[in-house]
Coordinates of C-alpha atoms and ligand atoms in Angstrom, one line a residue:
M1 CA 0.0 0.1 -0.1
E2 CA 1.2 3.2 -1.0
D3 CA 0.4 6.3 1.4
H4 CA -3.4 5.6 1.4
S5 CA -4.9 8.4 3.1
H6 CA -8.4 7.1 3.1
C7 CA -9.6 3.4 3.0
F8 CA -10.3 3.6 -1.0
A9 CA -8.9 6.6 -2.1
R10 CA -5.2 7.2 -2.3
P11 CA -3.5 10.9 -2.6
E12 CA -1.0 9.8 -5.4
A13 CA -3.3 8.6 -8.1
R14 CA -6.6 10.2 -7.2
E15 CA -10.1 10.1 -8.8
A16 CA -11.5 13.2 -10.1
C17 CA -14.6 13.8 -8.3
G18 CA -18.2 12.0 -7.2
V19 CA -21.6 13.2 -8.7
F20 CA -25.2 12.7 -7.6
G21 CA -28.6 13.9 -8.8
I22 CA -31.9 13.4 -7.5
Y23 CA -35.6 14.0 -8.8
G24 CA -37.6 13.5 -6.1
P25 CA -41.0 15.6 -5.1
G26 CA -41.9 15.1 -1.7
E27 CA -38.3 13.5 -0.5
D28 CA -35.9 15.2 1.7
V29 CA -33.5 15.7 -1.5
S30 CA -30.8 17.7 0.2
R31 CA -30.2 15.0 2.8
L32 CA -30.3 12.1 0.4
T33 CA -28.0 13.8 -1.7
Y34 CA -26.0 14.5 1.5
F35 CA -25.7 10.6 2.4
G36 CA -25.0 10.3 -1.4
L37 CA -22.0 12.0 -1.2
F38 CA -20.8 10.7 1.7
A39 CA -21.0 7.3 0.0
L40 CA -18.7 9.0 -2.8
Q41 CA -16.4 10.6 -0.3
H42 CA -13.6 8.3 -1.8
R43 CA -14.0 10.2 -5.0
G44 CA -13.1 13.4 -3.7
Q45 CA -12.1 15.0 -0.3
E46 CA -11.3 18.6 -1.2
S47 CA -14.7 20.2 -1.2
A48 CA -18.5 19.3 -1.4
G49 CA -21.6 20.9 -2.6
I50 CA -25.2 20.7 -3.1
V51 CA -27.7 22.3 -5.1
V52 CA -31.6 22.2 -4.6
S53 CA -34.5 23.5 -6.9
D54 CA -37.8 24.3 -5.4
G55 CA -39.3 24.2 -8.8
K56 CA -38.6 28.0 -9.1
K57 CA -35.5 28.8 -7.8
F58 CA -32.1 27.2 -6.6
A59 CA -30.6 27.1 -3.3
W60 CA -27.1 25.8 -3.0
H61 CA -24.0 25.5 -0.4
R62 CA -20.5 24.5 -1.5
E63 CA -17.7 24.5 0.8
M64 CA -14.2 22.9 1.2
G65 CA -13.3 19.9 3.1
L66 CA -15.1 16.5 3.6
V67 CA -19.0 15.9 3.3
Y68 CA -19.4 15.9 6.8
Q69 CA -17.5 19.1 7.2
A70 CA -18.9 21.2 4.7
F71 CA -22.6 20.5 5.9
D72 CA -24.5 20.5 9.0
E73 CA -27.9 20.6 10.2
S74 CA -28.7 24.2 9.7
T75 CA -26.9 24.3 6.1
L76 CA -28.9 21.3 5.0
S77 CA -32.3 22.3 6.1
R78 CA -31.9 25.7 4.6
L79 CA -31.6 23.9 1.6
Q80 CA -35.1 22.7 0.6
G81 CA -36.8 21.6 -2.7
D82 CA -37.6 18.8 -5.0
L83 CA -34.8 18.0 -7.0
A84 CA -30.9 18.2 -6.1
I85 CA -27.7 17.6 -7.3
G86 CA -24.3 17.2 -5.5
H87 CA -20.4 16.9 -5.8
T88 CA -17.6 15.8 -4.0
R89 CA -14.4 17.0 -5.8
Y90 CA -10.5 16.3 -6.1
S91 CA -9.1 18.5 -8.4
T92 CA -7.6 17.4 -11.6
T93 CA -7.6 20.4 -13.6
G94 CA -8.0 24.0 -11.6
S95 CA -6.7 24.5 -8.4
S96 CA -8.2 23.6 -5.1
T97 CA -10.0 26.7 -3.9
L98 CA -13.4 27.5 -3.2
A99 CA -14.1 29.1 -6.5
N100 CA -13.6 25.5 -8.3
A101 CA -16.0 23.7 -5.9
Q102 CA -18.8 22.4 -7.6
P103 CA -21.9 22.2 -8.3
L104 CA -21.1 25.2 -10.6
V105 CA -24.3 27.6 -11.0
A106 CA -25.1 29.9 -13.7
E107 CA -27.9 32.0 -15.2
W108 CA -29.6 31.6 -18.7
K109 CA -32.2 33.5 -20.2
G110 CA -34.6 30.8 -19.0
G111 CA -33.6 30.5 -15.3
S112 CA -31.0 28.9 -13.5
I113 CA -28.5 25.9 -14.5
A114 CA -26.1 23.8 -12.2
L115 CA -23.6 21.3 -13.0
A116 CA -21.3 18.8 -11.6
H117 CA -18.6 17.0 -13.4
N118 CA -16.6 14.0 -13.0
G119 CA -14.0 13.6 -15.6
N120 CA -11.4 15.9 -17.5
L121 CA -12.2 17.4 -21.0
V122 CA -8.9 17.1 -23.2
N123 CA -9.8 20.1 -25.6
A124 CA -10.9 22.5 -22.3
L125 CA -8.0 24.7 -23.4
H126 CA -9.3 25.0 -26.9
L127 CA -12.8 25.6 -25.8
R128 CA -12.0 28.1 -23.3
A129 CA -9.5 30.1 -25.8
E130 CA -12.6 30.0 -28.1
L131 CA -15.1 31.5 -25.5
E132 CA -12.6 34.1 -24.4
A133 CA -12.2 35.1 -27.7
K134 CA -15.9 36.1 -27.5
G135 CA -15.4 37.9 -24.5
E136 CA -16.6 35.5 -22.2
H137 CA -14.7 35.7 -18.7
F138 CA -13.7 33.1 -16.3
E139 CA -14.2 33.0 -12.6
A140 CA -12.4 29.8 -12.2
T141 CA -9.7 27.7 -13.6
S142 CA -11.7 24.1 -14.0
D143 CA -12.7 22.7 -17.1
S144 CA -16.3 22.3 -15.7
E145 CA -16.6 26.1 -16.1
V146 CA -15.8 25.9 -19.4
M147 CA -18.6 23.3 -19.9
L148 CA -20.9 25.2 -17.9
R149 CA -20.4 28.5 -20.1
M150 CA -20.7 26.6 -23.2
V151 CA -24.1 25.3 -22.0
V152 CA -25.5 28.8 -21.0
R153 CA -24.5 30.2 -24.2
A154 CA -26.1 27.2 -26.1
A155 CA -29.4 27.6 -23.9
N156 CA -29.7 31.0 -24.5
R157 CA -29.5 30.3 -28.3
T158 CA -32.0 27.2 -28.3
G159 CA -34.0 28.3 -25.4
D160 CA -33.7 24.6 -24.2
V161 CA -30.9 23.2 -21.5
P162 CA -31.4 19.5 -22.9
A163 CA -31.1 20.9 -26.7
A164 CA -28.1 22.9 -25.1
L165 CA -26.4 19.8 -23.9
E166 CA -26.8 18.0 -26.9
E167 CA -25.2 20.5 -28.9
C168 CA -22.4 20.8 -26.2
M169 CA -21.8 17.0 -26.4
K170 CA -20.9 17.4 -30.0
R171 CA -17.9 19.5 -29.2
W172 CA -16.6 18.1 -25.8
R173 CA -13.8 15.6 -26.2
G174 CA -12.9 13.6 -23.1
A175 CA -14.2 12.1 -20.1
Y176 CA -17.5 13.6 -18.5
S177 CA -20.0 12.1 -16.5
L178 CA -22.4 14.8 -15.4
T179 CA -25.2 15.8 -13.3
V180 CA -27.3 19.1 -14.4
L181 CA -29.9 20.9 -12.7
T182 CA -32.7 23.1 -14.1
E183 CA -35.6 24.6 -12.0
K184 CA -37.8 21.5 -13.2
A185 CA -35.2 18.6 -14.0
A186 CA -32.4 16.3 -13.0
I187 CA -30.0 15.4 -15.9
A188 CA -27.4 13.1 -16.2
L189 CA -25.2 12.5 -19.2
R190 CA -21.9 10.5 -20.0
D191 CA -19.2 10.9 -22.4
P192 CA -19.3 8.7 -25.9
Y193 CA -16.8 6.5 -24.4
G194 CA -17.9 6.0 -20.9
V195 CA -14.6 6.8 -19.3
R196 CA -16.3 7.7 -16.0
P197 CA -19.1 5.6 -14.3
L198 CA -22.8 6.8 -13.6
C199 CA -25.7 5.1 -12.9
I200 CA -29.5 5.5 -12.5
G201 CA -31.8 4.2 -9.5
R202 CA -35.3 4.6 -8.1
L203 CA -36.0 5.7 -4.8
N204 CA -39.5 4.4 -3.3
G205 CA -41.0 3.5 -6.7
K206 CA -40.9 7.1 -7.9
A207 CA -38.3 9.3 -7.4
I208 CA -35.1 9.1 -9.6
C209 CA -31.5 8.9 -8.5
F210 CA -28.3 9.5 -10.6
A211 CA -24.8 8.6 -8.9
S212 CA -21.3 8.0 -9.9
E213 CA -21.5 4.6 -8.3
S214 CA -24.3 2.3 -7.2
C215 CA -22.9 2.6 -3.8
A216 CA -24.3 5.8 -3.4
L217 CA -27.7 4.4 -4.1
A218 CA -27.7 1.4 -1.9
V219 CA -27.1 4.1 1.1
I220 CA -30.3 6.0 0.4
G221 CA -32.1 2.9 -0.3
A222 CA -32.7 3.5 -3.6
D223 CA -32.7 0.2 -6.4
F224 CA -30.1 0.3 -9.1
V225 CA -32.0 0.6 -12.1
R226 CA -28.9 0.6 -14.9
D227 CA -25.7 2.5 -16.0
V228 CA -26.2 5.6 -18.1
K229 CA -25.1 4.2 -21.3
P230 CA -22.2 6.0 -22.8
G231 CA -23.3 8.8 -24.9
E232 CA -26.6 8.8 -23.5
M233 CA -28.4 11.9 -21.8
V234 CA -31.2 11.1 -19.5
I235 CA -33.7 13.7 -18.2
A236 CA -35.8 13.1 -15.0
G237 CA -38.7 15.4 -14.5
A238 CA -42.3 15.5 -13.9
D239 CA -43.1 13.5 -17.2
G240 CA -40.8 10.8 -15.9
L241 CA -37.5 9.3 -17.2
E242 CA -36.5 10.5 -20.8
S243 CA -33.4 8.9 -22.6
R244 CA -31.6 10.5 -25.5
Q245 CA -28.7 8.8 -27.3
V246 CA -26.9 11.8 -28.1
E247 CA -23.5 10.9 -29.5
T248 CA -21.8 7.3 -30.4
S249 CA -18.1 6.4 -30.4
P250 CA -16.1 3.6 -32.1
R251 CA -15.7 2.0 -28.9
H252 CA -16.3 2.3 -25.1
A253 CA -13.4 3.0 -22.7
L254 CA -14.4 2.7 -19.1
C255 CA -11.4 3.4 -16.7
V256 CA -9.9 0.1 -15.8
F257 CA -8.8 1.7 -12.4
E258 CA -12.6 2.1 -11.2
Y259 CA -12.1 -2.3 -11.0
I260 CA -8.4 -2.0 -9.7
Y261 CA -9.1 0.2 -6.7
M262 CA -10.9 3.5 -7.4
A263 CA -14.7 2.5 -7.0
R264 CA -15.9 1.5 -3.8
P265 CA -15.5 -2.6 -3.7
D266 CA -19.6 -2.9 -3.1
S267 CA -20.2 -0.7 -6.0
V268 CA -21.3 -2.5 -9.6
I269 CA -20.1 -0.9 -12.6
E270 CA -21.5 -2.2 -16.0
G271 CA -22.5 -5.1 -14.5
R272 CA -19.3 -6.3 -12.5
L273 CA -19.1 -6.1 -8.8
C274 CA -15.8 -4.4 -8.1
Y275 CA -14.9 -6.6 -4.8
E276 CA -15.6 -9.7 -7.6
A277 CA -13.2 -8.2 -10.2
R278 CA -10.3 -7.6 -7.6
R279 CA -11.0 -11.0 -6.2
G280 CA -10.7 -12.4 -9.8
L281 CA -7.4 -10.2 -9.8
G282 CA -5.9 -11.8 -7.3
H283 CA -6.8 -15.5 -8.6
Q284 CA -5.1 -14.7 -11.9
L285 CA -2.1 -13.4 -10.0
A286 CA -2.0 -16.8 -7.8
Q287 CA -2.2 -19.0 -11.2
D288 CA 0.3 -16.7 -13.1
S289 CA 2.6 -16.0 -10.3
P290 CA 2.8 -18.5 -7.7
T291 CA 5.3 -19.0 -4.7
A292 CA 6.1 -21.1 -1.8
A293 CA 4.8 -19.3 1.3
D294 CA 3.0 -20.2 4.4
V295 CA 0.5 -17.2 4.5
V296 CA -1.2 -14.6 2.3
I297 CA -1.6 -11.3 3.7
P298 CA -3.3 -7.8 2.3
V299 CA -2.0 -4.2 2.5
P300 CA -5.2 -3.0 4.3
A301 CA -7.3 -2.0 2.9
T302 CA -7.1 -2.0 -0.8
G303 CA -5.1 -5.0 -1.1
W304 CA -7.8 -7.3 0.5
P305 CA -10.0 -8.5 -2.0
A306 CA -6.9 -9.6 -4.1
A307 CA -5.3 -11.0 -1.4
I308 CA -8.4 -13.4 -0.7
G309 CA -8.2 -14.0 -4.0
Y310 CA -4.7 -15.0 -4.5
A311 CA -5.2 -17.3 -1.1
E312 CA -8.1 -19.1 -2.7
R313 CA -6.4 -19.7 -5.7
S314 CA -3.2 -20.8 -4.2
G315 CA -4.5 -22.7 -1.2
L316 CA -2.1 -20.7 1.0
P317 CA -3.6 -19.8 4.5
F318 CA -5.2 -16.1 4.2
G319 CA -4.1 -14.0 7.3
E320 CA -4.0 -10.5 8.8
G321 CA -0.4 -9.6 9.3
L322 CA -0.8 -5.7 9.4
I323 CA -3.2 -3.5 11.6
R324 CA -4.4 -0.3 10.3
N325 CA -4.7 2.7 12.2
W326 CA -7.8 4.3 10.5
Y327 CA -7.5 7.5 12.2
V328 CA -4.8 9.0 10.4
P329 CA -6.2 12.1 9.0
R330 CA -5.4 12.8 5.1
T331 CA -3.2 15.7 6.2
F332 CA -1.3 14.0 8.5
I333 CA 1.8 13.1 6.0
Q334 CA 3.2 15.5 4.3
P335 CA 4.6 14.2 0.8
D336 CA 8.3 14.4 2.1
Q337 CA 10.5 11.0 2.0
R338 CA 11.2 11.0 5.6
L339 CA 8.0 11.8 6.9
R340 CA 6.5 9.2 4.2
E341 CA 8.6 6.5 5.9
L342 CA 7.6 7.3 9.4
G343 CA 4.1 7.5 8.4
V344 CA 4.0 3.8 7.4
R345 CA 4.4 3.0 11.0
V346 CA 1.9 5.2 12.2
K347 CA -0.7 3.7 9.9
L348 CA 0.5 0.2 10.0
S349 CA 1.8 -2.1 12.7
P350 CA 2.8 -5.3 12.1
L351 CA 0.9 -8.6 14.0
R352 CA 4.1 -10.4 15.3
E353 CA 2.4 -13.5 16.0
A354 CA 0.9 -14.1 12.6
L355 CA 4.4 -13.1 10.6
K356 CA 7.1 -14.5 13.2
G357 CA 8.9 -17.2 10.9
K358 CA 6.8 -17.2 8.0
R359 CA 7.2 -16.8 4.4
V360 CA 4.9 -14.4 3.6
V361 CA 3.1 -13.0 0.2
M362 CA 2.0 -9.7 0.7
V363 CA -0.9 -8.4 -1.9
D364 CA -1.7 -4.8 -2.8
D365 CA -2.8 -3.3 -5.9
S366 CA 0.0 -1.2 -7.0
I367 CA 3.6 0.1 -6.2
V368 CA 3.7 3.8 -7.3
R369 CA 6.7 5.4 -5.4
G370 CA 8.0 2.4 -4.0
T371 CA 9.2 4.5 -0.8
T372 CA 6.4 3.3 1.1
K373 CA 6.2 -0.3 0.2
R374 CA 9.6 -0.4 1.4
G375 CA 8.9 0.7 4.6
V376 CA 6.0 -1.9 5.0
I377 CA 8.5 -4.7 4.0
R378 CA 11.0 -3.6 6.7
L379 CA 7.8 -3.6 9.2
I380 CA 7.2 -7.1 8.2
R381 CA 11.0 -8.1 8.6
E382 CA 11.1 -6.7 11.8
A383 CA 8.1 -8.7 12.9
G384 CA 10.0 -12.0 12.2
A385 CA 9.2 -12.7 8.7
R386 CA 11.4 -15.2 7.0
E387 CA 10.6 -14.2 3.5
V388 CA 8.5 -11.4 2.0
H389 CA 7.1 -12.0 -1.6
V390 CA 5.1 -8.8 -3.2
R391 CA 2.4 -9.4 -5.5
I392 CA 0.7 -6.6 -7.3
S393 CA -2.7 -6.9 -8.6
A394 CA -2.1 -4.5 -11.5
P395 CA 0.2 -4.1 -14.2
P396 CA 3.3 -1.5 -13.7
Y397 CA 1.7 1.9 -14.6
R398 CA 4.0 4.1 -16.7
W399 CA 1.8 6.5 -18.7
P400 CA -0.3 9.7 -17.4
C401 CA -3.9 10.2 -17.3
Y402 CA -5.6 12.8 -19.5
Y403 CA -9.1 11.9 -18.6
G404 CA -9.4 12.9 -15.0
V405 CA -7.1 11.1 -12.8
D406 CA -4.4 12.8 -11.0
T407 CA -1.9 9.8 -11.6
S408 CA 1.8 10.8 -9.9
N409 CA 4.1 12.8 -11.9
R410 CA 5.8 10.1 -14.3
S411 CA 9.6 11.1 -12.6
E412 CA 7.7 9.8 -9.2
L413 CA 6.5 6.7 -10.7
I414 CA 9.0 3.8 -9.7
A415 CA 7.7 1.7 -12.6
A416 CA 8.4 4.6 -15.1
R417 CA 12.3 4.9 -13.5
Y418 CA 12.8 1.3 -13.8
S419 CA 11.9 -0.7 -16.8
K420 CA 13.1 -4.0 -15.0
V421 CA 10.9 -5.8 -12.2
E422 CA 14.4 -6.9 -10.8
D423 CA 15.5 -3.3 -10.3
I424 CA 12.1 -2.6 -8.3
R425 CA 12.2 -5.8 -6.3
R426 CA 15.7 -4.5 -5.1
E427 CA 14.7 -1.1 -4.5
I428 CA 11.6 -2.3 -2.3
G429 CA 13.7 -4.8 -0.7
A430 CA 11.3 -7.9 -1.4
D431 CA 12.5 -11.3 -1.8
S432 CA 10.4 -11.9 -4.9
L433 CA 7.9 -9.2 -7.0
A434 CA 5.5 -9.9 -9.5
Y435 CA 3.2 -7.7 -11.2
Q436 CA -0.1 -8.9 -13.0
S437 CA 0.2 -8.9 -16.8
L438 CA -1.9 -6.8 -19.1
E439 CA -3.6 -10.2 -19.8
G440 CA -4.0 -11.6 -16.5
L441 CA -5.3 -8.1 -15.6
L442 CA -8.3 -8.7 -18.1
E443 CA -8.8 -12.4 -17.4
G444 CA -9.3 -11.3 -13.7
I445 CA -11.5 -8.3 -14.1
G446 CA -14.0 -10.2 -16.6
V447 CA -14.8 -7.3 -18.6
P448 CA -13.5 -7.2 -22.6
R449 CA -10.8 -5.2 -23.5
R450 CA -13.0 -3.1 -26.1
K451 CA -14.7 -1.9 -23.1
L452 CA -11.9 -0.3 -21.1
C453 CA -9.4 2.2 -21.0
L454 CA -5.8 0.8 -20.3
A455 CA -3.9 3.8 -21.4
C456 CA -2.0 4.1 -18.1
F457 CA -0.5 0.6 -18.7
T458 CA 0.0 0.7 -22.6
G459 CA 0.2 4.4 -23.5
R460 CA -2.5 4.0 -26.1
Y461 CA -5.2 6.5 -25.6
P462 CA -8.8 5.4 -26.7
I463 CA -9.8 9.4 -27.1
P464 CA -7.1 11.2 -29.0
I465 CA -5.2 13.7 -26.9
P466 CA -4.3 17.1 -28.7
R467 CA -0.8 17.3 -29.4
D468 CA -0.2 20.4 -27.3
V469 CA -2.1 18.9 -24.1
K470 CA 0.3 16.0 -24.5
L471 CA 3.3 18.0 -25.2
S472 CA 2.8 20.2 -22.0
K473 CA 2.3 17.5 -19.9
L474 CA 5.3 15.4 -20.7
D475 CA 7.3 18.1 -21.1
L476 CA 6.5 19.1 -17.2
E477 CA 7.5 15.6 -16.4
E478 CA 10.5 15.5 -18.6
R479 CA 11.7 18.8 -16.8
A480 CA 11.1 17.2 -13.4
C481 CA 12.9 14.1 -14.2
R482 CA 15.8 16.2 -15.4
R483 CA 15.7 18.2 -12.1
T484 CA 15.9 15.0 -10.0
P485 CA 18.3 12.1 -11.6
A486 CA 16.2 8.6 -11.2
R487 CA 19.1 6.9 -9.0
T488 CA 19.3 9.7 -6.2
R489 CA 15.5 10.1 -6.0
K490 CA 14.6 7.8 -2.7
Ligands
LIG1 FE1 -8.3 5.1 -16.5 FE2 -5.3 5.4 -16.7 FE3 -7.5 5.8 -18.6 FE4 -7.1 7.6 -17.3 S1 -5.3 6.7 -18.7 S2 -8.8 6.6 -17.7 S3 -6.4 6.4 -15.3 S4 -7.1 3.7 -17.7

């Protein structure tokens, strides 16, 4: 486990956001949205916001911090209405300020509109420049504001928000799962590649909800209906649920990291329970990379399902070898080498009785910088383990994401610094190390290759990245690499 700051999310490869929406006359929509966001907290911990409509006007509240910090009784009771959308944010474009907190709200000639976005547009800079040339001024720095301004302009022209969204979808390139609010409708839409998840639920037979993940539906007692289809727009209002297939694409490209560790294990995405996908990764890993050992232990909590799968397939006993302190706050560990190593001991304690004299297989889902893993292996050895064999349920990731996941700088990724697994093994101090192969990943997850984005592993991006966007990111990384020679970085 590498610096997990939250039981599911991790700071070095962070999810962009969680979105929620509800059309629920007669329901306490702000509280339901609050609980929905609570279930989506792992997707973003920087800010949270809710916008409600009472059919005539909006009320909203946005705040920096976790969902429970952003809202209290008095803010929630002020948000009265029949429809709402909500958002939890981790910034991938735009800085971490209240101005960038979502949902964003704007006026158009027919009323108000609010928008909550998960993903990242790859052509945002071009679209922004185009709007600025037309005299548009921006208050925030996120691509989501570009989207909102475009919708407002289109709505002013067409006189209709869904028609405006349809028009904008034809121009947006990249990843977007959106919930949108007007005075009378809650709308959900997903980019034609379906990079980020989004699903539909029904509550009490009547209310319609939208959420990034099905775990947010379960928490409010809503039934899962289906995923929003890639390229689809779904409108929930007084006339019920209307679906429009706005865009199509040559293929789908759901982010494979949703299955590996981003989504909550109890979420079902495109028909696959994430817990089962992770367990399947463990099965595959045991089959492809067996080792003689006495016990299989997870790095809590992200390594659990894969470790269980590894133990099941290998026939080795599963055990708890590391106990996690769940109360280490997000800001506790600064991104500094010395503190990172110390932080391992604050977060994890070895269970000596389970490790002493044992040959241990330690299962996790990734090695990012390698420093934390080295610290964990040292802990296990100090507790008396004879051997430590590391098994990673995903392949080494080497390429940056342009679709809304803030992966570490390439210069920090151990798999980008070392091309040989043996070098990484030596660096982290394990007795053996094996990653999942790409084929093993697909087999383990059980989702066809043509439906997934695998670009972090392959460097092949399903949605073309504009040359200048690609160059600017790689250029920044190259410069960072040059500043810090790989061999001297720890
Ligand atoms: Fe996910 Fe990587 Fe594709 Fe980004 S590039 S969407 S993180 S698989």
